[in-house]
Coordinates of C-alpha atoms in Angstrom, one line a residue:
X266 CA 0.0 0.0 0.0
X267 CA 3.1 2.2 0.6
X268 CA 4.8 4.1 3.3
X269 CA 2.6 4.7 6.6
X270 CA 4.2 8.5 6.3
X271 CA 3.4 8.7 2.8
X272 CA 0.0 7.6 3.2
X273 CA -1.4 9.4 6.0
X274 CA 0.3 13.1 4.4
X275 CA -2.0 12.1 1.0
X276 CA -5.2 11.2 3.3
X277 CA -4.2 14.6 5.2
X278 CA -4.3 16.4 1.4
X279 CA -7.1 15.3 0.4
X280 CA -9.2 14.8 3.1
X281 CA -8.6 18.4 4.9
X282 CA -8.4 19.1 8.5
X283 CA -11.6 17.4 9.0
X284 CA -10.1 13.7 8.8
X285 CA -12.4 12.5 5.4
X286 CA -9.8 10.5 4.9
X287 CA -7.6 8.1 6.6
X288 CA -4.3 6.9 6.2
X289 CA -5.4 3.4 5.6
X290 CA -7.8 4.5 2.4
X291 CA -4.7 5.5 0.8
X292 CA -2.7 3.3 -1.9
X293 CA 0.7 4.9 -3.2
X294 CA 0.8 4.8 -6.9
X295 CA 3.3 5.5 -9.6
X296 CA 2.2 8.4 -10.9
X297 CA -1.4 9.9 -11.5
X298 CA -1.7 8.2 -15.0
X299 CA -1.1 4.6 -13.4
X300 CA -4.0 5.4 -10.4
X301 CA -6.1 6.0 -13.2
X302 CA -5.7 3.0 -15.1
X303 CA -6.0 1.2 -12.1
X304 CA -9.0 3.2 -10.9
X305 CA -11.0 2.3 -14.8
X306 CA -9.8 -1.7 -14.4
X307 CA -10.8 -2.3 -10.9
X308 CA -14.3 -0.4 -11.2
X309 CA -15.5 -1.0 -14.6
X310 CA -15.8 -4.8 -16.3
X311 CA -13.8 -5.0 -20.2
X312 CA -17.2 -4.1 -21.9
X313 CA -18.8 -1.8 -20.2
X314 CA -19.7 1.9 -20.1
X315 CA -17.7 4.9 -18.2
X316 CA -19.1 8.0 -18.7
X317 CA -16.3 11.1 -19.5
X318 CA -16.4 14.9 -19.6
X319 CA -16.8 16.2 -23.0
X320 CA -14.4 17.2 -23.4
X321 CA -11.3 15.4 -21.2
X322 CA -7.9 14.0 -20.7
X323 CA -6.9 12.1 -23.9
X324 CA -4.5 10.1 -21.8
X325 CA -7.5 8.7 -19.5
X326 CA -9.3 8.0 -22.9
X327 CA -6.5 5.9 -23.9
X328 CA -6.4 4.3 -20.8
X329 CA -10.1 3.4 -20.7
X330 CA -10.3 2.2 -24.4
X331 CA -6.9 0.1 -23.6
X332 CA -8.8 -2.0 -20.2
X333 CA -11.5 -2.7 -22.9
X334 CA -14.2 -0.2 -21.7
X335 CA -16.9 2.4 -23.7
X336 CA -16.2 6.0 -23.0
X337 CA -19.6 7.7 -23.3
X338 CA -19.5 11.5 -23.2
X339 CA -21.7 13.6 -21.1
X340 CA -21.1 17.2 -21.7
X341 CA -19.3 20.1 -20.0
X342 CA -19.7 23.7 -19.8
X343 CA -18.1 26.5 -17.6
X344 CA -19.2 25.4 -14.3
X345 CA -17.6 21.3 -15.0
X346 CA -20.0 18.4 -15.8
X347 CA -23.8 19.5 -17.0
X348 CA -25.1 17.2 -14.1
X349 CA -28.9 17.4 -15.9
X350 CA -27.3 15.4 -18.1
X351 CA -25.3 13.2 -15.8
X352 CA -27.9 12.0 -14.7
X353 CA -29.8 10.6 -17.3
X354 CA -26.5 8.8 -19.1
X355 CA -26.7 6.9 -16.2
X356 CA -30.3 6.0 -16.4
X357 CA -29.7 5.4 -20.5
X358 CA -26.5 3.9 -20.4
X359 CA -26.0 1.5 -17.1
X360 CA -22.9 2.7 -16.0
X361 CA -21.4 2.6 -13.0
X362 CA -18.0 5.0 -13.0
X363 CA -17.7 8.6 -14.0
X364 CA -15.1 10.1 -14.6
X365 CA -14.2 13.6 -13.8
X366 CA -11.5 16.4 -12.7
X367 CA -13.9 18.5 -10.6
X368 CA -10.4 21.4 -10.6
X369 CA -9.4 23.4 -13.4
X370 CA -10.3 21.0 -15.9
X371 CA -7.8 19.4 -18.8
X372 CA -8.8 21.0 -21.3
X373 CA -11.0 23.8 -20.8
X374 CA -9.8 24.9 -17.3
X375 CA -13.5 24.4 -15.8
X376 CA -14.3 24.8 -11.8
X377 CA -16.9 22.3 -11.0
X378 CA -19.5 24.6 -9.2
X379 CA -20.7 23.8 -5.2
X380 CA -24.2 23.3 -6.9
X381 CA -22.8 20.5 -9.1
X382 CA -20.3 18.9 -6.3
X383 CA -23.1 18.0 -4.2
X384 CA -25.3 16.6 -7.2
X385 CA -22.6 14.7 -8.7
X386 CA -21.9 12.7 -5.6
X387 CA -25.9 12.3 -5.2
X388 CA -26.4 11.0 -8.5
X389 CA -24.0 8.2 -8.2
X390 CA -25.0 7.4 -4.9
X391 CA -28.4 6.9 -6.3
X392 CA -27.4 4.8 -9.5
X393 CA -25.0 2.9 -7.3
X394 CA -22.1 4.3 -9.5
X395 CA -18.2 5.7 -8.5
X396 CA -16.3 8.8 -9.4
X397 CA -13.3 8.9 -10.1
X398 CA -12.1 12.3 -8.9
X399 CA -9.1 13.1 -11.4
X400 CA -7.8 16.0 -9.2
X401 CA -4.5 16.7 -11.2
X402 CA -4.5 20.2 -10.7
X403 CA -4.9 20.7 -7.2
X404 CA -0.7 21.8 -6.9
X405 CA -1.2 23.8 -10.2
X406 CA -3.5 26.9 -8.7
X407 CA -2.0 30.3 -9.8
X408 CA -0.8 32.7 -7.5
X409 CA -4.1 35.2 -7.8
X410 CA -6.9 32.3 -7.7
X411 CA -9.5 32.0 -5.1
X412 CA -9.7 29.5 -2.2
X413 CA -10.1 26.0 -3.8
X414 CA -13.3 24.2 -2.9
X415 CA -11.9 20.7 -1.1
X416 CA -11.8 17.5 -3.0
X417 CA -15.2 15.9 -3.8
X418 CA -13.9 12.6 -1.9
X419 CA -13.5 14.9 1.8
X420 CA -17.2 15.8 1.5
X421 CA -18.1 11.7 0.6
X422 CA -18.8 9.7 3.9
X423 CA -20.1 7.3 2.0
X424 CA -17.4 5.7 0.0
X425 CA -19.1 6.9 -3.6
X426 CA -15.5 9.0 -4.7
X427 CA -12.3 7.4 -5.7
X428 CA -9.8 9.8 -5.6
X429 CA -6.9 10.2 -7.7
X430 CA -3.8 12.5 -6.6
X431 CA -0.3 12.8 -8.0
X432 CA 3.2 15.1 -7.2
X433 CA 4.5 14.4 -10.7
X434 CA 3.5 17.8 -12.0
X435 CA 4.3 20.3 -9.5
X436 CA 7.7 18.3 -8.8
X437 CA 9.1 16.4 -12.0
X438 CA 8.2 14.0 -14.6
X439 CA 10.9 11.6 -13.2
X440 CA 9.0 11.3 -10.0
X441 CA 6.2 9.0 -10.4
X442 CA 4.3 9.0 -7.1
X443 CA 1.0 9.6 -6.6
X444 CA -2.3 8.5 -4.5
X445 CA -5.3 6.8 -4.9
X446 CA -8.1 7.3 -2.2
X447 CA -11.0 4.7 -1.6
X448 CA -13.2 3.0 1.5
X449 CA -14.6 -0.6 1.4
X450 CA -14.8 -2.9 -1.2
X451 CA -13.6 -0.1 -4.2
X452 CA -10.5 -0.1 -2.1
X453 CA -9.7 -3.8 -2.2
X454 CA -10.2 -3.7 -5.6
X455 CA -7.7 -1.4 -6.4
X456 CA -5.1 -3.0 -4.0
X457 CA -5.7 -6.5 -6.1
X458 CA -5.3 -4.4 -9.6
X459 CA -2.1 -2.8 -8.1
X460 CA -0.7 -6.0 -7.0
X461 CA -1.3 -7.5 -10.4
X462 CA -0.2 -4.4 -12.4
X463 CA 3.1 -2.8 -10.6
X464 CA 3.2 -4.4 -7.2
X465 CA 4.3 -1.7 -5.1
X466 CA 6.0 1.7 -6.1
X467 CA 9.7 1.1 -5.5
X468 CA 10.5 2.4 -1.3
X469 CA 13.3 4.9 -2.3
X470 CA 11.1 6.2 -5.0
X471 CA 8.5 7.2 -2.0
X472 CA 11.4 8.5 0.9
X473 CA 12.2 10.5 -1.3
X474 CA 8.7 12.2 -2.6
X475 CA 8.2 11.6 2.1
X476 CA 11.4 14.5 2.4
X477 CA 10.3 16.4 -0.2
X478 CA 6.6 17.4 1.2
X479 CA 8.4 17.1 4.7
X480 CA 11.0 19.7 3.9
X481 CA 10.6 23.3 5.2
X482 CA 10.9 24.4 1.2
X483 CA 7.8 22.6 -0.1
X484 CA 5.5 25.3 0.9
X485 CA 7.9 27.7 -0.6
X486 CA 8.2 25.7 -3.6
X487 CA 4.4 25.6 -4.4
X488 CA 4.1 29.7 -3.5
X489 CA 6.7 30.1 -6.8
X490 CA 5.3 27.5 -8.7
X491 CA 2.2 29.9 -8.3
X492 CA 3.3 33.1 -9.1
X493 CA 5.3 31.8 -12.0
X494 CA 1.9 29.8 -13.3
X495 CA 0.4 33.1 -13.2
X496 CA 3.1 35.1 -14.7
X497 CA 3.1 32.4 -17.6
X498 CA -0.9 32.8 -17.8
X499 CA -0.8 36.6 -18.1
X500 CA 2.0 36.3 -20.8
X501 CA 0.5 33.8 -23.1
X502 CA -3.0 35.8 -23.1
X503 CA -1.6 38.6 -23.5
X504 CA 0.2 37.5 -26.2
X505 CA -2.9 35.7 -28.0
X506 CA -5.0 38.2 -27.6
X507 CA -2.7 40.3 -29.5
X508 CA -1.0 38.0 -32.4
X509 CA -5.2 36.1 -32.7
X510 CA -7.6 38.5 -31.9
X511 CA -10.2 36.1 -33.7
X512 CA -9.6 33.7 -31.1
X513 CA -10.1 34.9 -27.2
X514 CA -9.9 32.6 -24.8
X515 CA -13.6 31.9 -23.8
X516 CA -12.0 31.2 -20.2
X517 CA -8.9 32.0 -18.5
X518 CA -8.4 29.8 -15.4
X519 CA -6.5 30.5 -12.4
X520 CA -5.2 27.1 -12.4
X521 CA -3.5 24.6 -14.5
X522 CA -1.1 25.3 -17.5
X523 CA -3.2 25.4 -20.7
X524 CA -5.7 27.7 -22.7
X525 CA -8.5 26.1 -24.4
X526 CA -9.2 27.7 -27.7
X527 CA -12.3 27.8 -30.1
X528 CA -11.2 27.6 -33.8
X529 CA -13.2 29.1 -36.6
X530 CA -16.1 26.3 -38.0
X531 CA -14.7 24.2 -40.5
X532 CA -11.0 24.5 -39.3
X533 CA -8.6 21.7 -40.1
X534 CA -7.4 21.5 -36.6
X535 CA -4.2 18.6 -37.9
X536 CA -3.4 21.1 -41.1
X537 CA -3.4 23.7 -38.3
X538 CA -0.7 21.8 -35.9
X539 CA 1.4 20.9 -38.9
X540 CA 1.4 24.5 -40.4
X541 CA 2.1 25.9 -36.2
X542 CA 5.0 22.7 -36.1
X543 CA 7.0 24.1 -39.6
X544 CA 6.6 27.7 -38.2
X545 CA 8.3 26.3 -34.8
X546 CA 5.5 26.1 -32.2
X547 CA 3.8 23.2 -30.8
X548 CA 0.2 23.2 -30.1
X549 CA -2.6 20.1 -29.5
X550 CA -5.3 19.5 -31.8
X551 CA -9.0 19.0 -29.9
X552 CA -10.0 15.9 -31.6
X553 CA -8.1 13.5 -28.9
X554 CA -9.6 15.5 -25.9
X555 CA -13.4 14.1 -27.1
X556 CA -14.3 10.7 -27.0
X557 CA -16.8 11.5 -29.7
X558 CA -17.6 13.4 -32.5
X559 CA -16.3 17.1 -31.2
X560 CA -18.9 19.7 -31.6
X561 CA -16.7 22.1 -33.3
X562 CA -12.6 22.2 -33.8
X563 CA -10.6 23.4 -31.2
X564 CA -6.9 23.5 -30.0
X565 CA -4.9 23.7 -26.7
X566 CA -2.0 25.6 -25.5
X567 CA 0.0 24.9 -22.9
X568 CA 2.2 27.3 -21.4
X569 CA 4.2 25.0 -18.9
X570 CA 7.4 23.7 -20.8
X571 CA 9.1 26.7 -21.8
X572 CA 12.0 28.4 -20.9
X573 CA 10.3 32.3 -20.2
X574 CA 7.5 34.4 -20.9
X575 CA 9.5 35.5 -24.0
X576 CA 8.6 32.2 -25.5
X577 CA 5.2 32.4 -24.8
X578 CA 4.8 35.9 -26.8
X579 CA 7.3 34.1 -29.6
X580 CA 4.9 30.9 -30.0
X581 CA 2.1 33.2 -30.2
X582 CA 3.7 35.2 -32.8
X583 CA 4.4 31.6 -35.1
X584 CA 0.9 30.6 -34.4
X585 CA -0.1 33.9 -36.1
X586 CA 2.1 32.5 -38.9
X587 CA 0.1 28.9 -39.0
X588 CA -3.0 30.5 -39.1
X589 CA -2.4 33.0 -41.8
X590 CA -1.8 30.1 -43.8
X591 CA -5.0 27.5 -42.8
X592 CA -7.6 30.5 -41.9
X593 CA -7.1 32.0 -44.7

């Protein structure tokens, strides 16, 4: 299950001050992207239905698809998953997992409101389903955001949430720890998948993600991750708004690393990516982010891996480039 340290300072993150969750409903994992395979495989039969966002992370699309399961979408707007609609997919469809990242969303940056936090943990309850709480971002908030609501598995006494937490991204891509939160029979499940699938996350591999949240720096560490999230933010829409003035953010989160942009109808979203890759910038086309047909193109851009704002104001400038050539 991992280190009793490392354990009980994840079921302290995630389950607040109050004590939601315990030490012993936490499994170590390696890396957010291996709780969430694990999370689809030990909830979901090969076959069967797991309602998505629309849209959502292509990597947990691969995942699902890969354990043999049916991502259904159910749509998304500014305030996270339409729950109206939640709802009946799970009357229509007879699943029994969602899947959602309730915090600054991947990719459009969405907040799941307090209305919808309490319904989506009441509609699953009723149809006898899980959430998986993706909750990637939780390290990612920007230095100006508001208070963050708490996860949706520290207001579930009832064992509905499966909780998903990793340090990869706010520390490095080489350190693949992370967390997976359960109670009862969801969490013996998961401990038989992880036994099949990795075993246990290697012990140095864990001592040394225990020092790192131990040290006095980590809280130091996440203030400048913050400001310079926000720094990188303010420069890249800047920068858009200036070099594509036909394409304003619809939202600017104050967490994550990406904008989510609407493209014009009709756009070829790969001619675009190719055209933005020869001019020397890299963006992601929408398409993987929907497990369906998307309702209209779209592309993402992520301001994390680069060396300075002047980068940022650069890559906008070559996008102009890529777009003069497909828009046009």
């Amino acid at each position: 299950e991992g280190l009793p340290e490392l354990r009980a300072w994840f079921a302290h993150e995630i389950g607040g001050r109050g004590g939601a969750v315990a030490a012993a409903d936490v499994l170590v994992t390696a890396g957010g992207q291996s709780a969430l395979t694990c999370a689809l495989r030990a909830l979901a039969p090969p076959g069967a239905p797991v309602l998505v966002e629309s849209p959502t992370y292509p990597g947990m699309l691969a995942a699902a698809r890969a354990s043999g399961l049916r991502p259904v979408p159910v749509p998304a707007d500014a305030d996270g998953i339409r729950t109206d609609l939640l709802a009946e997919a799970l009357r229509a469809g007879g699943a029994r997992v969602v899947v959602c990242q309730p915090l600054f969303q991947n990719p459009t940056g969405a907040v799941l409101s307090a209305e919808r936090r309490r319904e989506v943990i009441r509609i699953a309850r009723e149809a006898g389903a899980f959430v998986i709480e993706d909750d990637f971002a939780r390290h990612l908030v920007h230095e100006d955001a508001p208070p963050l609501p708490a996860a949706l598995a520290a207001d579930d006494p009832d064992g509905v949430v499966v909780h998903v937490r990793s340090l990869t991204k706010v520390t490095s891509p080489s350190l693949r720890v992370g967390a997976l939160a359960a109670r009862g029979p969801a969490l013996e499940r998961l401990r038989a998948i992880q036994v099949v699938d990795s075993f246990f996350v290697p012990r140095p591999l864990q001592e040394t993600a225990l020092e790192l949240v131990g040290a006095p720096s980590w809280p130091r560490h996440l203030r400048t991750v913050a400001a310079e999230l926000r720094t990188r933010r303010e420069a890249l829409v800047t920068a858009v708004r200036r070099e594509l003035p036909e394409l304003p953010p619809p939202h600017v989160p104050p967490g994550g690393y990406h904008l989510w942009l609407r493209l014009p109808h009709g756009t070829d979203e790969a001619a675009l990516a190719s055209a933005a890759l020869r001019a020397g910038v890299a963006v992601a086309p929408g398409r993987p982010y929907f497990s369906a047909e998307p309702p209209a193109p779209h592309v993402r851009l992520s301001f994390a891996s680069v060396a300075g704002t002047g980068e940022l104001a650069e890559g906008a400038r070559r996008l102009r480039t890529a777009c003069d050539e497909v828009l046009t």
